mmCIF file of N, CA and C in Angstrom:
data_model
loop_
_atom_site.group_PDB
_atom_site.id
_atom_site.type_symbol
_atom_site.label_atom_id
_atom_site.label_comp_id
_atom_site.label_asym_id
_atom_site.label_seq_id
_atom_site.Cartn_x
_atom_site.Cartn_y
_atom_site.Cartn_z
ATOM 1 N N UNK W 27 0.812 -1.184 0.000
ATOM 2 C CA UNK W 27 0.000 0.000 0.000
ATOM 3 C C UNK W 27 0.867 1.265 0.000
ATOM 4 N N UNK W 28 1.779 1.050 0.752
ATOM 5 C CA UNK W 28 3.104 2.540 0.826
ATOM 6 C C UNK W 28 3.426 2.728 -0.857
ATOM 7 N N UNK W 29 3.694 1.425 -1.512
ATOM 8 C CA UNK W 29 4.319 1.174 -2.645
ATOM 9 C C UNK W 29 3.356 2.497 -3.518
ATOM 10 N N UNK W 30 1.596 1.963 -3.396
ATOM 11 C CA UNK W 30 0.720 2.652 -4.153
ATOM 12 C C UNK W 30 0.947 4.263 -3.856
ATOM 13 N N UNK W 31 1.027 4.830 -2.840
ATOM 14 C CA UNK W 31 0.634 5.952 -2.335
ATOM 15 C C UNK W 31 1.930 6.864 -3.012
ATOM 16 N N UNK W 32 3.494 5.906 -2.914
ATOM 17 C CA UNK W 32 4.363 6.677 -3.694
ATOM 18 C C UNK W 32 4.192 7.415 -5.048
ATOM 19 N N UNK W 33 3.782 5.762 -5.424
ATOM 20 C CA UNK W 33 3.556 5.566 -6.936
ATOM 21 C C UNK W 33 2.256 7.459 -7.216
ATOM 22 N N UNK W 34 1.534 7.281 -6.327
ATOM 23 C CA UNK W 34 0.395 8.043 -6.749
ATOM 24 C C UNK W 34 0.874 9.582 -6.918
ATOM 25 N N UNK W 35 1.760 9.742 -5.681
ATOM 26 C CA UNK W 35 2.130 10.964 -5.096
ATOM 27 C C UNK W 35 3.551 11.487 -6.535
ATOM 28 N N UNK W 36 3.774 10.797 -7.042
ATOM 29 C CA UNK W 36 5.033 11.133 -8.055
ATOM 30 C C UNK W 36 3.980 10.937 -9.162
ATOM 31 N N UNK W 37 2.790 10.550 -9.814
ATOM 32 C CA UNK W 37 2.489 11.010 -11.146
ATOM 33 C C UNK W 37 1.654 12.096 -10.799
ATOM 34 N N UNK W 38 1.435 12.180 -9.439
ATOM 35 C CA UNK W 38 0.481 14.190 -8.979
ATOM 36 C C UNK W 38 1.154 14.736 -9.483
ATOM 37 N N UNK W 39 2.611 14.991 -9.203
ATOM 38 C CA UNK W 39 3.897 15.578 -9.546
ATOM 39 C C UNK W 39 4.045 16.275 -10.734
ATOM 40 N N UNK W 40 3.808 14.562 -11.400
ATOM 41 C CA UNK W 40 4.222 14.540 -12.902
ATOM 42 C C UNK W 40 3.147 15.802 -13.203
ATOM 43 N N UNK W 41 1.984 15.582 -13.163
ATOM 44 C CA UNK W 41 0.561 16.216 -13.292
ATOM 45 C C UNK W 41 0.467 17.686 -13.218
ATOM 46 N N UNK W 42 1.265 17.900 -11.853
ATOM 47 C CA UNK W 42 0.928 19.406 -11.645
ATOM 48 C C UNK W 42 2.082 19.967 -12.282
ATOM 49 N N UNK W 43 3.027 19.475 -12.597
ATOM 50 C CA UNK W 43 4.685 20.217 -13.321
ATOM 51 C C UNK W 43 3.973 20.286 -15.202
ATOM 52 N N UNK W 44 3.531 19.277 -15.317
ATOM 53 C CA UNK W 44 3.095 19.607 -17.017
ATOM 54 C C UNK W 44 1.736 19.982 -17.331
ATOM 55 N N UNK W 45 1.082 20.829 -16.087
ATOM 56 C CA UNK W 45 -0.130 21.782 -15.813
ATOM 57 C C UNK W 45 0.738 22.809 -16.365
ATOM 58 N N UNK W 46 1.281 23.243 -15.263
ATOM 59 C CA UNK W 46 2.494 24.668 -14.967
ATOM 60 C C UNK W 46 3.095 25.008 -15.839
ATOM 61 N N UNK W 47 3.685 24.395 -16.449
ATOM 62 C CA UNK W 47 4.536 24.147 -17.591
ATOM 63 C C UNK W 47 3.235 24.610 -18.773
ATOM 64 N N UNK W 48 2.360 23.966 -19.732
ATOM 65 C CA UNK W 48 1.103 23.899 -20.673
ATOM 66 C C UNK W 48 0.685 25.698 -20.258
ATOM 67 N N UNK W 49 0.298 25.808 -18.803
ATOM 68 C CA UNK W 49 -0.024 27.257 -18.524
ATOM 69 C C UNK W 49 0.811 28.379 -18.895
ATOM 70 N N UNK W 50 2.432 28.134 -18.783
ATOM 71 C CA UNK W 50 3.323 28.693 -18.963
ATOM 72 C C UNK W 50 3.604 29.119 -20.768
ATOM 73 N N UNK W 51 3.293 28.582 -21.417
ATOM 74 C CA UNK W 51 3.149 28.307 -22.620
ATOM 75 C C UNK W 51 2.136 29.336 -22.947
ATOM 76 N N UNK W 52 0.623 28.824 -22.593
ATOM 77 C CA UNK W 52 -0.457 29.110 -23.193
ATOM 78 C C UNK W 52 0.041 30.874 -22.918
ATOM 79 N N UNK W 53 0.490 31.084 -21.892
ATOM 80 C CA UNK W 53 0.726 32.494 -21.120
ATOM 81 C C UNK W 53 1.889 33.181 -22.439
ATOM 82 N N UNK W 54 2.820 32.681 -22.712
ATOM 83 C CA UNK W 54 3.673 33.498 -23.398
ATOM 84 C C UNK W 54 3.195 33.618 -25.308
ATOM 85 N N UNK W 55 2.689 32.439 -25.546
ATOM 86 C CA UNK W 55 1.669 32.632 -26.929
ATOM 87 C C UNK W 55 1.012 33.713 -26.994
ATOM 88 N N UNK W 56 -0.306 33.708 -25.766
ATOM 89 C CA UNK W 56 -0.835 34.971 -25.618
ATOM 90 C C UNK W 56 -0.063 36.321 -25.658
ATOM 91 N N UNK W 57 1.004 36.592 -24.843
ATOM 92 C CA UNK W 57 1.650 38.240 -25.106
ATOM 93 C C UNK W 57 2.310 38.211 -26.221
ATOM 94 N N UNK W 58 2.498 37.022 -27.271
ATOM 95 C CA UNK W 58 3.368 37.207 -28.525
ATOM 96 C C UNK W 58 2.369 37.515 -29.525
ATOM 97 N N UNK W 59 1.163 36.797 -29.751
ATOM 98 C CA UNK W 59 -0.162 37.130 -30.502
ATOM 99 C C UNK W 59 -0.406 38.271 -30.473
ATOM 100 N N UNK W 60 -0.903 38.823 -29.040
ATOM 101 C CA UNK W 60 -1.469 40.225 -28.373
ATOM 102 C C UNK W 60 -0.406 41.315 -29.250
ATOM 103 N N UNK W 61 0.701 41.231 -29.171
ATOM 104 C CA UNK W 61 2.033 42.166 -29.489
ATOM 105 C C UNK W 61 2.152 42.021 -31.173
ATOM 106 N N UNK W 62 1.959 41.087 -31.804
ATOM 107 C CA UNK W 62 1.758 40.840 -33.145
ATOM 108 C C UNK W 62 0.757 41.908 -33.611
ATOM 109 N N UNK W 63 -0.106 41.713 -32.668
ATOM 110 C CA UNK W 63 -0.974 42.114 -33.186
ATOM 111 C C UNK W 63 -1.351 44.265 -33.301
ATOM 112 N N UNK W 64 -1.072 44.220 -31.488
ATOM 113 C CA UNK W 64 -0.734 45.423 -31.810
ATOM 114 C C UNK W 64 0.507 46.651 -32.738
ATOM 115 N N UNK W 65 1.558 45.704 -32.782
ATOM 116 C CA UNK W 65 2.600 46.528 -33.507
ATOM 117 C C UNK W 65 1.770 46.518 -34.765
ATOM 118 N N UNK W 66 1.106 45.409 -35.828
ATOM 119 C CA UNK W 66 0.265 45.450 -36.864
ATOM 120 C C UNK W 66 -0.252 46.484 -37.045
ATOM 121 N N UNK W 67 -1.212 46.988 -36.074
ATOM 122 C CA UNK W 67 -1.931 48.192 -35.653
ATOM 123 C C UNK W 67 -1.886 49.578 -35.565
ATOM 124 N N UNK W 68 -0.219 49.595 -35.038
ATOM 125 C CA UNK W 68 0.201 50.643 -34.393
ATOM 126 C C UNK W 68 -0.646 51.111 -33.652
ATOM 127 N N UNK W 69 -0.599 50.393 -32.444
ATOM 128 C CA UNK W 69 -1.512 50.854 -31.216
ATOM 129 C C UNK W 69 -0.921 50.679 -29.910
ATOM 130 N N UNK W 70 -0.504 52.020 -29.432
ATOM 131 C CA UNK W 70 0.386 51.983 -28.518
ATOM 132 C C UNK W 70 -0.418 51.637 -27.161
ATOM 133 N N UNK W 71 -1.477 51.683 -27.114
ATOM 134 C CA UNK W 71 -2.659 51.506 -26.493
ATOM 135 C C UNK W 71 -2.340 50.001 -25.904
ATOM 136 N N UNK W 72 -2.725 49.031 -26.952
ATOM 137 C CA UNK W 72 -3.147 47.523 -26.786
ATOM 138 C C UNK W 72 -1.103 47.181 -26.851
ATOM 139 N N UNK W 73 -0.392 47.683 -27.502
ATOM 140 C CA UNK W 73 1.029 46.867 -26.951
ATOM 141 C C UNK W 73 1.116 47.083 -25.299
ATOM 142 N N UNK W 74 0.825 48.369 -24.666
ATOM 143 C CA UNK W 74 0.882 48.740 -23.467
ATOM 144 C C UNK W 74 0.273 47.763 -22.249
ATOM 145 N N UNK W 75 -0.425 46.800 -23.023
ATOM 146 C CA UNK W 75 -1.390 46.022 -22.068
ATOM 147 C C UNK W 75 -0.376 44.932 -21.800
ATOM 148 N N UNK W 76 0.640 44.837 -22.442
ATOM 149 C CA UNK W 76 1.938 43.419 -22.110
ATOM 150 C C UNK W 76 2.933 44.074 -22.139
ATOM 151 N N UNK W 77 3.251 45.410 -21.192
ATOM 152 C CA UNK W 77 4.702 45.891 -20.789
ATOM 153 C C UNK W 77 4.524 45.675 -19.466
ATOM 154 N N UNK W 78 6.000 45.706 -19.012
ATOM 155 C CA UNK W 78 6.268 45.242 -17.325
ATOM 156 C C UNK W 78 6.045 46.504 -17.288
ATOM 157 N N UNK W 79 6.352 46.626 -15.739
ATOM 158 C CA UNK W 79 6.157 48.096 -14.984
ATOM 159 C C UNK W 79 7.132 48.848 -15.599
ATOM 160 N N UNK W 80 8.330 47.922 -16.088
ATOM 161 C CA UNK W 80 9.532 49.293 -16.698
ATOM 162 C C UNK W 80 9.949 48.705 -17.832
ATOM 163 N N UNK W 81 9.694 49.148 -18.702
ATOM 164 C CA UNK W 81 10.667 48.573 -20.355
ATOM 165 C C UNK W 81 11.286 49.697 -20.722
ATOM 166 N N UNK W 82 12.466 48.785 -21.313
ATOM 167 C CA UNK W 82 13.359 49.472 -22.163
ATOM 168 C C UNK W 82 13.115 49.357 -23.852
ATOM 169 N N UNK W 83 13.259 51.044 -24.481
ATOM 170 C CA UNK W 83 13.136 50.993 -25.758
ATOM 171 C C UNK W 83 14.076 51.668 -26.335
ATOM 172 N N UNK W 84 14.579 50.907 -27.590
ATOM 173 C CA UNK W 84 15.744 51.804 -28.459
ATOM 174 C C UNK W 84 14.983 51.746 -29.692
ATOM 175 N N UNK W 85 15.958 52.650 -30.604
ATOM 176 C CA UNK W 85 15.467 52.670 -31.961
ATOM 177 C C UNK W 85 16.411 53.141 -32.720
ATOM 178 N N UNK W 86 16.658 52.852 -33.663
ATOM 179 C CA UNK W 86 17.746 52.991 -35.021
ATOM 180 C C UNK W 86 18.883 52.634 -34.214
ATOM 181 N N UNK W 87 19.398 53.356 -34.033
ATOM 182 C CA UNK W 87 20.960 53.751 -33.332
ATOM 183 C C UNK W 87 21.185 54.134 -31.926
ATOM 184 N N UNK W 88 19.641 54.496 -31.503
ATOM 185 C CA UNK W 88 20.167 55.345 -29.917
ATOM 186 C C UNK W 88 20.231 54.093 -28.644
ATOM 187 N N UNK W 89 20.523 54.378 -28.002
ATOM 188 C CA UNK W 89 21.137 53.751 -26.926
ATOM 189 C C UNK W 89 19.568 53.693 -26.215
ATOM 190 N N UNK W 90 19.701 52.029 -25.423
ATOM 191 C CA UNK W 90 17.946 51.826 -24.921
ATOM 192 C C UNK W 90 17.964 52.933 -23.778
ATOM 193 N N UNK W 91 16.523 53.268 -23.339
ATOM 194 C CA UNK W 91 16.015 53.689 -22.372
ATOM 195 C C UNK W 91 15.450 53.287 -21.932
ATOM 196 N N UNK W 92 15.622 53.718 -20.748
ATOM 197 C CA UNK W 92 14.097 52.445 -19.398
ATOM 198 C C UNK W 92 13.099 53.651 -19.432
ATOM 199 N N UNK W 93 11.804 53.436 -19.574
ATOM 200 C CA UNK W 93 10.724 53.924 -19.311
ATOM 201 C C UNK W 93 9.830 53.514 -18.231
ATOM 202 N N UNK W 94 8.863 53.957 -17.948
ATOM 203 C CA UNK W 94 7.741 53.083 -16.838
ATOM 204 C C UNK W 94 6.861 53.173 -17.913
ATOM 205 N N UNK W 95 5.704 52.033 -17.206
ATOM 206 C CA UNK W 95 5.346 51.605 -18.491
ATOM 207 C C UNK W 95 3.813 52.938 -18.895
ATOM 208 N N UNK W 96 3.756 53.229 -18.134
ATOM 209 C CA UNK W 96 3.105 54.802 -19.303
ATOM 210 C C UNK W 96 3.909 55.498 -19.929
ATOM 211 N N UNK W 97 4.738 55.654 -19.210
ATOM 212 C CA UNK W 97 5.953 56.993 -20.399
ATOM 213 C C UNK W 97 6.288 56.088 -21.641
ATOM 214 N N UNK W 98 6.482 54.796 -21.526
ATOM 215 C CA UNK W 98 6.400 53.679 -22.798
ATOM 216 C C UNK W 98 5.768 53.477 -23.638
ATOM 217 N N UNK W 99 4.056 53.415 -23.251
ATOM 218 C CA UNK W 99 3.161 53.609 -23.950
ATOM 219 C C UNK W 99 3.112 55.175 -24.269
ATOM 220 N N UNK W 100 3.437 56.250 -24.050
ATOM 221 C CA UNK W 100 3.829 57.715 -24.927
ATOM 222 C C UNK W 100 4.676 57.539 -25.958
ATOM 223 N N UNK W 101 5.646 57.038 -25.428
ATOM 224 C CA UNK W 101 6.872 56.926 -26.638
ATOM 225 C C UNK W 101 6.671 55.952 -27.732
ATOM 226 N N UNK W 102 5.787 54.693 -27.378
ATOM 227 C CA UNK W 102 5.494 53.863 -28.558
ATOM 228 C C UNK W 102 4.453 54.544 -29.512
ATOM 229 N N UNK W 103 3.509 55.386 -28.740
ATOM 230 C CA UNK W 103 2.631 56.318 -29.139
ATOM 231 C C UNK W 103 2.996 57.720 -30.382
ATOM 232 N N UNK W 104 4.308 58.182 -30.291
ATOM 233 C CA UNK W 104 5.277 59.210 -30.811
ATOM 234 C C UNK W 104 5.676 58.693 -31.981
ATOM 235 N N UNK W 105 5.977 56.990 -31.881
ATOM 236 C CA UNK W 105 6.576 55.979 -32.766
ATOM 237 C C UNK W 105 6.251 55.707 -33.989
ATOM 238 N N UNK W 106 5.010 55.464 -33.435
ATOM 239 C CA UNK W 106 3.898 55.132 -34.445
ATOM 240 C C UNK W 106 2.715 55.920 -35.291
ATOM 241 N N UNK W 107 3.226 57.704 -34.693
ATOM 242 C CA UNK W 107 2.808 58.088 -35.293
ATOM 243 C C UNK W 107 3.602 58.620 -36.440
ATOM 244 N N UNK W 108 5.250 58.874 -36.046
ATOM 245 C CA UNK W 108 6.512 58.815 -37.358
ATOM 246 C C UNK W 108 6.409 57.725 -38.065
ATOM 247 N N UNK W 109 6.087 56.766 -37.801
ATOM 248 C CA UNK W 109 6.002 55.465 -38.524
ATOM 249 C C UNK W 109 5.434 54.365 -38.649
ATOM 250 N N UNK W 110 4.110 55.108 -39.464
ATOM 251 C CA UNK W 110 2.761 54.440 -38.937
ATOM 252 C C UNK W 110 3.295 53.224 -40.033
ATOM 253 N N UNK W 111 2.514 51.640 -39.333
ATOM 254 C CA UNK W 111 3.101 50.205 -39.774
ATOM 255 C C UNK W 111 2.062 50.134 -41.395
ATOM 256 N N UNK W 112 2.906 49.330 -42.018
ATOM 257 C CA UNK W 112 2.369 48.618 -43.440
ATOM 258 C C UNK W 112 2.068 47.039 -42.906
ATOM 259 N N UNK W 113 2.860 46.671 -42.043
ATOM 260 C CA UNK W 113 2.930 45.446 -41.672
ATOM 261 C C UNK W 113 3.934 45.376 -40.486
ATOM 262 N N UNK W 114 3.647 44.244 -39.638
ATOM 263 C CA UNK W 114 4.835 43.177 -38.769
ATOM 264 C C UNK W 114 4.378 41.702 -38.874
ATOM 265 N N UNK W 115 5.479 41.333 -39.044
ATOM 266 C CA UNK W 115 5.854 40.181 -39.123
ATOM 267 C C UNK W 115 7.074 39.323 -37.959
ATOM 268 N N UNK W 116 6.778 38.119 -37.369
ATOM 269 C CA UNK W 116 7.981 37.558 -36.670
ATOM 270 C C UNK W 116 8.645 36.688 -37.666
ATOM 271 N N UNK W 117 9.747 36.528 -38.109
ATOM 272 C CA UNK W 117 10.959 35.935 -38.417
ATOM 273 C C UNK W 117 11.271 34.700 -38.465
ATOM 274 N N UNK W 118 10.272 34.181 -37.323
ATOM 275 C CA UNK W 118 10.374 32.575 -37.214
ATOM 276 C C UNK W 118 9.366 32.366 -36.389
ATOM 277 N N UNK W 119 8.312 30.953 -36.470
ATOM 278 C CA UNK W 119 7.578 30.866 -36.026
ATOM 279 C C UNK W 119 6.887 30.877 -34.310
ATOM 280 N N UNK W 120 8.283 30.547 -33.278
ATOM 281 C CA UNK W 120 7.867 30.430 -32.336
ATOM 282 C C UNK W 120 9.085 30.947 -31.864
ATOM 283 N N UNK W 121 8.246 31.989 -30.736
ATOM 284 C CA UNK W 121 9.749 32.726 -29.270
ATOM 285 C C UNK W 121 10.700 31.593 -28.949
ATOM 286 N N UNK W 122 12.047 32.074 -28.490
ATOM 287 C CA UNK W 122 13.285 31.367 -28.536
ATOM 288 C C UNK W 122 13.136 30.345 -27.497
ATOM 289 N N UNK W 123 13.525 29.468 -28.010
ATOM 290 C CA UNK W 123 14.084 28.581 -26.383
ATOM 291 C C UNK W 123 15.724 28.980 -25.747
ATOM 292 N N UNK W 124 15.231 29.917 -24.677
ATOM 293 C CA UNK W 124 16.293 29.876 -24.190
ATOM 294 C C UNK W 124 16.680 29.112 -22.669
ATOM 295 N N UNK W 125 17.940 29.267 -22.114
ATOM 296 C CA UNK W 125 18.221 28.143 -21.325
ATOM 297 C C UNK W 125 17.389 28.696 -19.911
ATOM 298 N N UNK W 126 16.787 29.826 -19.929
ATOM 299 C CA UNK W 126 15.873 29.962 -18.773
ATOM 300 C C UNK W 126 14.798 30.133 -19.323
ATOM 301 N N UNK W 127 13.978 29.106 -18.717
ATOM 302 C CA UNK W 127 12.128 29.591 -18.794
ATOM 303 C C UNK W 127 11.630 30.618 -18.481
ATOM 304 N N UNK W 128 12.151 31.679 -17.993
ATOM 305 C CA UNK W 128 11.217 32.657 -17.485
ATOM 306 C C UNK W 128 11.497 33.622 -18.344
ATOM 307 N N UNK W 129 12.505 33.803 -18.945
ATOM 308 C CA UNK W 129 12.670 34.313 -20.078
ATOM 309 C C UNK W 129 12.480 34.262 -21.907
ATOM 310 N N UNK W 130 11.888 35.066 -22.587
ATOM 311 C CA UNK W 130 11.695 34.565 -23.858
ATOM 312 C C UNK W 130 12.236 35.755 -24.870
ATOM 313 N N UNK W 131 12.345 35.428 -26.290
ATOM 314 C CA UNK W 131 12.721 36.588 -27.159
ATOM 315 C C UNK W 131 11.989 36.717 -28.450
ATOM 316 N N UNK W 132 11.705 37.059 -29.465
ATOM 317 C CA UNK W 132 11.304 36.636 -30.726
ATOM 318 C C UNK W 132 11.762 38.456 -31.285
ATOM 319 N N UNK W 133 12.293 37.384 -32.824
ATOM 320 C CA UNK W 133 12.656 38.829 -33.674
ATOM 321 C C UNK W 133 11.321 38.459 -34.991
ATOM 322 N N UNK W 134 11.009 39.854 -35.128
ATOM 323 C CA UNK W 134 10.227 40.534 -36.007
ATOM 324 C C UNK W 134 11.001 41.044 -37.139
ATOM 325 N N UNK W 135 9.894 41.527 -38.013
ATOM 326 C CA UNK W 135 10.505 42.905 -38.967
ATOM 327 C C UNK W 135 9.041 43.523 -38.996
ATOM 328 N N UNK W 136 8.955 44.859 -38.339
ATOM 329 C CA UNK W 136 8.364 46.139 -38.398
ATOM 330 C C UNK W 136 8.526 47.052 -39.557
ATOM 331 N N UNK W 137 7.058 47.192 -40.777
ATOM 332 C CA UNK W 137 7.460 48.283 -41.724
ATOM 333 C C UNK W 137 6.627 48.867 -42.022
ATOM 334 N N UNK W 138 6.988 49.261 -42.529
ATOM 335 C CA UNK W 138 6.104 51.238 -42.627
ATOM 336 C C UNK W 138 6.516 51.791 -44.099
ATOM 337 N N UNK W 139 5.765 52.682 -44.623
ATOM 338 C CA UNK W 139 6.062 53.185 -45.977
ATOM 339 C C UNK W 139 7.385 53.492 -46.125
ATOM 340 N N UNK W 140 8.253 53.999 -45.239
ATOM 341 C CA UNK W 140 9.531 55.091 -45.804
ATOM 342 C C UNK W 140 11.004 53.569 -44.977
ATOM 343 N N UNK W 141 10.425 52.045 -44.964
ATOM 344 C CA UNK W 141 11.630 51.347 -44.676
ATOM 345 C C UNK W 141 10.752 49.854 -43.880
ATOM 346 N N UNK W 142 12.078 49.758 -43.126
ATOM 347 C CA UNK W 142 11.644 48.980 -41.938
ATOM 348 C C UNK W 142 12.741 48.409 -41.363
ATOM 349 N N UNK W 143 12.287 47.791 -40.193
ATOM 350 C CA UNK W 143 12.819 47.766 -38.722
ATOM 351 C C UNK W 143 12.917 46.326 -38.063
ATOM 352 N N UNK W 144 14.412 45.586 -38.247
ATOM 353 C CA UNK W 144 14.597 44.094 -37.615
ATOM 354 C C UNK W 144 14.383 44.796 -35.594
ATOM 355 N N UNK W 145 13.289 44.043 -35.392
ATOM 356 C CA UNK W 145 12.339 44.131 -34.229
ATOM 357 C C UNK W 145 12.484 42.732 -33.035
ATOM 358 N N UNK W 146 13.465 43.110 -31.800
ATOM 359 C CA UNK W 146 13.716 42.510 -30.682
ATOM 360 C C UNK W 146 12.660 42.594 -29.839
ATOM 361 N N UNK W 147 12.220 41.496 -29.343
ATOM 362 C CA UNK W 147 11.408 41.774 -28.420
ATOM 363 C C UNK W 147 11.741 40.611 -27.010
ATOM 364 N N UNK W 148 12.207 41.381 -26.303
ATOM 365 C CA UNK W 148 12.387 40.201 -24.993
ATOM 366 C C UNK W 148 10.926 40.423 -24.227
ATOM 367 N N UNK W 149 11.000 39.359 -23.376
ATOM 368 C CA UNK W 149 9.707 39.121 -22.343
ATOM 369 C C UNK W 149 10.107 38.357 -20.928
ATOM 370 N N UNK W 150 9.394 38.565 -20.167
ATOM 371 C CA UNK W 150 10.250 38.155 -18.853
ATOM 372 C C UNK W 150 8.355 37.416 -17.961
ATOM 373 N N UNK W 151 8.498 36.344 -16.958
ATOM 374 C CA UNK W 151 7.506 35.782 -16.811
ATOM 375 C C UNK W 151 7.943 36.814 -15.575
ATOM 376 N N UNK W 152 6.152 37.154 -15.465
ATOM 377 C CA UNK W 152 5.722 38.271 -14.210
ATOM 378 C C UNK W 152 4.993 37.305 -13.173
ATOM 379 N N UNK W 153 5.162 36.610 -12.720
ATOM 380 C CA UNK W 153 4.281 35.939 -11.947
ATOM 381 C C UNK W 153 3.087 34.879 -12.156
ATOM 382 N N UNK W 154 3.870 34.287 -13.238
ATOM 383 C CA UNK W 154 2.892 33.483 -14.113
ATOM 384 C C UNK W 154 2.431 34.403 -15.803
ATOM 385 N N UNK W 155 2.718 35.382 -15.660
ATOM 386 C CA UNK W 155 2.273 35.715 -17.094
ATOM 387 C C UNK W 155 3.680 36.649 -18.075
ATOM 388 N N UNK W 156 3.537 36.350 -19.281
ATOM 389 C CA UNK W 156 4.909 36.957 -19.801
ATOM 390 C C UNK W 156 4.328 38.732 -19.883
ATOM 391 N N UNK W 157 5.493 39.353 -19.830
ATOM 392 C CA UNK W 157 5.376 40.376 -19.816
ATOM 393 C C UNK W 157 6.576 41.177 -20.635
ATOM 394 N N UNK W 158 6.503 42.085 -21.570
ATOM 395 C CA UNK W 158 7.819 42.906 -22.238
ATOM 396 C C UNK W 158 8.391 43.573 -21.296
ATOM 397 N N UNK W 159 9.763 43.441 -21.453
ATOM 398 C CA UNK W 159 10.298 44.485 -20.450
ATOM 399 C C UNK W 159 11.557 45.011 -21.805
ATOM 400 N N UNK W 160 11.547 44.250 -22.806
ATOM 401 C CA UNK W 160 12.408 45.227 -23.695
ATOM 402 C C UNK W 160 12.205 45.400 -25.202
ATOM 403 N N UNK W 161 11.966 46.211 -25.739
ATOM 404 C CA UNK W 161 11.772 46.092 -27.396
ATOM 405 C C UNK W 161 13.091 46.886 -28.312
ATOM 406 N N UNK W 162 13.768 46.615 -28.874
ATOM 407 C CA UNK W 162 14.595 47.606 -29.697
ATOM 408 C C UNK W 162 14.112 47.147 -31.155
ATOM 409 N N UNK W 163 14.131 48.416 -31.607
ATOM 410 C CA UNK W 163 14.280 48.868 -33.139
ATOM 411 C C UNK W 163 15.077 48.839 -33.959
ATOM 412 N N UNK W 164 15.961 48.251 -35.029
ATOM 413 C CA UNK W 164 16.908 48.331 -35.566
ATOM 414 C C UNK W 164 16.477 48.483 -36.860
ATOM 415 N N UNK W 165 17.294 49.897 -37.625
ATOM 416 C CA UNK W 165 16.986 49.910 -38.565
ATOM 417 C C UNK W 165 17.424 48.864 -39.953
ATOM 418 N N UNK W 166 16.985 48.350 -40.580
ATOM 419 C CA UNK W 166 17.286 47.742 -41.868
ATOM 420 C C UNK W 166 18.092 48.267 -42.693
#
C-alpha cells in the first residue's frame, strides 16, 4: 500500500509540473499574438497592455532607455505616429528557447512606408504571465 501511495504521489507531480509548464506556454503565446498584433496596428494603447512596470526601448541607433510603463506607452505612441506600420511580421515561427524559462525573445521585422525595422522583443515571466520588459528597433 506505501508502494501505491508513492507511486500516486510522483504522477500528482508529474501532473501538476506539465499543468504549470502547458499554462506557462499558453501564457507566453498569448503576449506574442497580443504584441503581433498590436505593432500590426500601431496601437500603442493595446502593446501597453503586455509591458512590465519598466521597459526598455531603443530605436535605429540610440542607446535603450528604461521607461515606466506609461511613459512607454507615450513613446510607442510618438513611434507610431513617425512610422505608422504597413505590416509586422515575426521571423520565425515560435519565441526562442532559451536556457531559462522565465525568459523569452522573438525577432520581427516592423514596416512602414519610408523602410523597416529588424524588431527585438524580450519578455520576462511576471508571476505566471509573460510580460515585455524590452523592445529595440533596428533599422534595416
Amino acid at each position: 500500500m506505501k508502494n501505491f501511495k508513492n507511486i500516486a504521489v510522483v504522477f500528482f507531480l508529474a501532473f501538476v509540473t506539465t499543468l504549470l509548464a502547458s499554462n506557462q506556454a499558453v501564457a507566453q503565446k498569448d503576449v506574442f499574438d497580443g504584441v503581433q498584433s498590436a505593432l500590426r496596428a500601431g496601437s500603442a494603447k493595446d502593446l501597453a497592455r503586455y509591458f512590465d512596470s519598466k521597459v526598455s526601448l531603443s530605436f535605429a541607433d540610440e542607446k535603450a532607455t528604461d521607461y515606466s510603463k506609461t511613459q512607454a506607452e507615450f513613446v510607442m505612441k510618438n513611434f507610431f505616429s513617425k512610422n505608422p506600420p504597413t505590416g509586422f511580421a515575426y521571423n520565425f515561427p515560435t519565441p526562442s528557447e532559451s536556457v531559462r524559462k522565465d525568459k523569452r525573445y522573438v525577432i520581427g521585422t516592423y514596416t512602414h512606408r519610408n523602410g523597416s525595422y529588424t524588431t527585438l522583443i524580450r519578455v520576462k515571466d511576471a508571476g505566471g504571465k509573460f510580460l515585455i520588459h524590452s523592445i529595440d528597433f533596428i533599422k534595416d
